[in-house]
């Protein structure tokens, strides 16, 4: 079980990423575009650097949806390997069963 504060921090980051997504995308587009003049590009880089660090989607961490475990998360299910195995063995994940041959 992850600490509650880490889950709260992650939730705050998700909010920041959503809030600044449009602004960040516009600045990155201006920086990448080959026809942008150098002065405008420099200004876009400065404005991008002034945005909050946590507004970058790279800083998000995939976490288990149930207990918040940060490691070993299976993206397809949103569960950690530990929780996935637990639920699969109990038969609580539809379409998943333990292999035996």
PDB file of C-alpha atoms in Angstrom:
ATOM      1  CA  UNK A   1       0.000   0.000   0.000  1.00  0.00           C
ATOM      2  CA  UNK A   2       1.522   3.278  -1.110  1.00  0.00           C
ATOM      3  CA  UNK A   3       1.500   6.277   1.172  1.00  0.00           C
ATOM      4  CA  UNK A   4      -1.570   8.440   0.742  1.00  0.00           C
ATOM      5  CA  UNK A   5       0.556  11.559   0.205  1.00  0.00           C
ATOM      6  CA  UNK A   6       2.147  10.028  -2.900  1.00  0.00           C
ATOM      7  CA  UNK A   7      -1.271   9.341  -4.381  1.00  0.00           C
ATOM      8  CA  UNK A   8      -2.300  12.917  -3.631  1.00  0.00           C
ATOM      9  CA  UNK A   9       0.848  14.236  -5.294  1.00  0.00           C
ATOM     10  CA  UNK A  10       0.103  12.133  -8.368  1.00  0.00           C
ATOM     11  CA  UNK A  11      -3.463  13.469  -8.493  1.00  0.00           C
ATOM     12  CA  UNK A  12      -2.159  17.049  -8.302  1.00  0.00           C
ATOM     13  CA  UNK A  13       0.213  16.323 -11.189  1.00  0.00           C
ATOM     14  CA  UNK A  14      -2.613  14.897 -13.286  1.00  0.00           C
ATOM     15  CA  UNK A  15      -4.564  18.099 -12.719  1.00  0.00           C
ATOM     16  CA  UNK A  16      -1.614  20.258 -13.723  1.00  0.00           C
ATOM     17  CA  UNK A  17      -0.978  18.207 -16.859  1.00  0.00           C
ATOM     18  CA  UNK A  18      -4.628  18.646 -17.878  1.00  0.00           C
ATOM     19  CA  UNK A  19      -4.650  22.358 -17.091  1.00  0.00           C
ATOM     20  CA  UNK A  20      -1.491  23.202 -19.060  1.00  0.00           C
ATOM     21  CA  UNK A  21      -1.813  20.677 -21.928  1.00  0.00           C
ATOM     22  CA  UNK A  22      -3.087  23.166 -24.535  1.00  0.00           C
ATOM     23  CA  UNK A  23      -0.569  25.869 -23.635  1.00  0.00           C
ATOM     24  CA  UNK A  24       2.319  23.396 -23.582  1.00  0.00           C
ATOM     25  CA  UNK A  25       1.307  21.885 -26.939  1.00  0.00           C
ATOM     26  CA  UNK A  26       1.127  25.312 -28.572  1.00  0.00           C
ATOM     27  CA  UNK A  27       4.567  26.324 -27.321  1.00  0.00           C
ATOM     28  CA  UNK A  28       6.111  23.026 -28.394  1.00  0.00           C
ATOM     29  CA  UNK A  29       4.521  23.373 -31.821  1.00  0.00           C
ATOM     30  CA  UNK A  30       6.033  26.867 -32.186  1.00  0.00           C
ATOM     31  CA  UNK A  31       9.467  25.590 -31.118  1.00  0.00           C
ATOM     32  CA  UNK A  32       9.385  22.628 -33.509  1.00  0.00           C
ATOM     33  CA  UNK A  33       8.029  24.414 -36.575  1.00  0.00           C
ATOM     34  CA  UNK A  34      10.838  25.170 -39.056  1.00  0.00           C
ATOM     35  CA  UNK A  35       9.330  28.495 -40.210  1.00  0.00           C
ATOM     36  CA  UNK A  36       9.322  30.077 -36.734  1.00  0.00           C
ATOM     37  CA  UNK A  37      11.750  32.978 -36.534  1.00  0.00           C
ATOM     38  CA  UNK A  38      14.565  32.586 -33.956  1.00  0.00           C
ATOM     39  CA  UNK A  39      13.348  35.380 -31.664  1.00  0.00           C
ATOM     40  CA  UNK A  40       9.863  33.861 -31.411  1.00  0.00           C
ATOM     41  CA  UNK A  41      11.377  30.419 -30.861  1.00  0.00           C
ATOM     42  CA  UNK A  42      13.538  31.728 -27.994  1.00  0.00           C
ATOM     43  CA  UNK A  43      10.504  33.374 -26.417  1.00  0.00           C
ATOM     44  CA  UNK A  44       8.531  30.127 -26.720  1.00  0.00           C
ATOM     45  CA  UNK A  45      11.378  28.218 -25.056  1.00  0.00           C
ATOM     46  CA  UNK A  46      11.445  30.753 -22.204  1.00  0.00           C
ATOM     47  CA  UNK A  47       7.681  30.572 -21.736  1.00  0.00           C
ATOM     48  CA  UNK A  48       7.797  26.768 -21.776  1.00  0.00           C
ATOM     49  CA  UNK A  49      10.505  26.792 -19.113  1.00  0.00           C
ATOM     50  CA  UNK A  50       8.353  29.053 -16.914  1.00  0.00           C
ATOM     51  CA  UNK A  51       5.499  26.536 -16.804  1.00  0.00           C
ATOM     52  CA  UNK A  52       5.339  24.351 -13.675  1.00  0.00           C
ATOM     53  CA  UNK A  53       7.551  21.286 -13.861  1.00  0.00           C
ATOM     54  CA  UNK A  54       4.747  19.005 -12.803  1.00  0.00           C
ATOM     55  CA  UNK A  55       2.673  20.091 -15.807  1.00  0.00           C
ATOM     56  CA  UNK A  56       4.838  17.895 -18.024  1.00  0.00           C
ATOM     57  CA  UNK A  57       3.222  14.501 -18.751  1.00  0.00           C
ATOM     58  CA  UNK A  58       6.625  12.832 -18.416  1.00  0.00           C
ATOM     59  CA  UNK A  59       6.474  13.384 -14.661  1.00  0.00           C
ATOM     60  CA  UNK A  60       3.353  11.241 -14.270  1.00  0.00           C
ATOM     61  CA  UNK A  61       3.882   7.785 -12.833  1.00  0.00           C
ATOM     62  CA  UNK A  62       1.703   4.799 -13.603  1.00  0.00           C
ATOM     63  CA  UNK A  63       0.270   3.497 -10.341  1.00  0.00           C
ATOM     64  CA  UNK A  64      -1.965   0.633  -9.292  1.00  0.00           C
ATOM     65  CA  UNK A  65      -5.582   1.885  -9.308  1.00  0.00           C
ATOM     66  CA  UNK A  66      -6.453   0.057  -6.112  1.00  0.00           C
ATOM     67  CA  UNK A  67      -3.549   0.558  -3.723  1.00  0.00           C
ATOM     68  CA  UNK A  68      -1.234   2.990  -5.545  1.00  0.00           C
ATOM     69  CA  UNK A  69       1.788   0.706  -5.889  1.00  0.00           C
ATOM     70  CA  UNK A  70       4.204   2.406  -8.339  1.00  0.00           C
ATOM     71  CA  UNK A  71       6.226  -0.605  -9.519  1.00  0.00           C
ATOM     72  CA  UNK A  72       5.229  -3.518 -11.698  1.00  0.00           C
ATOM     73  CA  UNK A  73       2.047  -1.936 -13.055  1.00  0.00           C
ATOM     74  CA  UNK A  74       0.390  -3.742 -15.960  1.00  0.00           C
ATOM     75  CA  UNK A  75      -0.844  -0.898 -18.168  1.00  0.00           C
ATOM     76  CA  UNK A  76      -3.607  -2.912 -19.816  1.00  0.00           C
ATOM     77  CA  UNK A  77      -5.310  -3.562 -16.484  1.00  0.00           C
ATOM     78  CA  UNK A  78      -4.104  -0.628 -14.374  1.00  0.00           C
ATOM     79  CA  UNK A  79      -3.073  -3.055 -11.653  1.00  0.00           C
ATOM     80  CA  UNK A  80       0.246  -4.008 -10.145  1.00  0.00           C
ATOM     81  CA  UNK A  81       1.545  -7.511 -10.761  1.00  0.00           C
ATOM     82  CA  UNK A  82       0.825  -8.431  -7.140  1.00  0.00           C
ATOM     83  CA  UNK A  83      -2.789  -7.199  -7.206  1.00  0.00           C
ATOM     84  CA  UNK A  84      -3.347  -8.678 -10.689  1.00  0.00           C
ATOM     85  CA  UNK A  85      -2.280 -12.134  -9.524  1.00  0.00           C
ATOM     86  CA  UNK A  86      -4.418 -11.857  -6.409  1.00  0.00           C
ATOM     87  CA  UNK A  87      -7.570 -10.892  -8.316  1.00  0.00           C
ATOM     88  CA  UNK A  88      -6.941 -13.401 -11.115  1.00  0.00           C
ATOM     89  CA  UNK A  89      -6.551 -16.298  -8.692  1.00  0.00           C
ATOM     90  CA  UNK A  90      -9.798 -15.288  -6.952  1.00  0.00           C
ATOM     91  CA  UNK A  91     -11.526 -15.221 -10.360  1.00  0.00           C
ATOM     92  CA  UNK A  92     -12.436 -11.540 -10.130  1.00  0.00           C
ATOM     93  CA  UNK A  93     -10.931 -10.582 -13.507  1.00  0.00           C
ATOM     94  CA  UNK A  94     -13.232 -11.660 -16.356  1.00  0.00           C
ATOM     95  CA  UNK A  95     -11.478 -13.611 -19.101  1.00  0.00           C
ATOM     96  CA  UNK A  96      -8.313 -14.213 -17.082  1.00  0.00           C
ATOM     97  CA  UNK A  97      -7.381 -17.634 -15.793  1.00  0.00           C
ATOM     98  CA  UNK A  98      -4.215 -19.243 -14.584  1.00  0.00           C
ATOM     99  CA  UNK A  99      -2.372 -21.199 -17.220  1.00  0.00           C
ATOM    100  CA  UNK A 100      -1.670 -24.875 -16.603  1.00  0.00           C
ATOM    101  CA  UNK A 101      -0.333 -27.403 -19.039  1.00  0.00           C
TER     102      UNK A 101
END
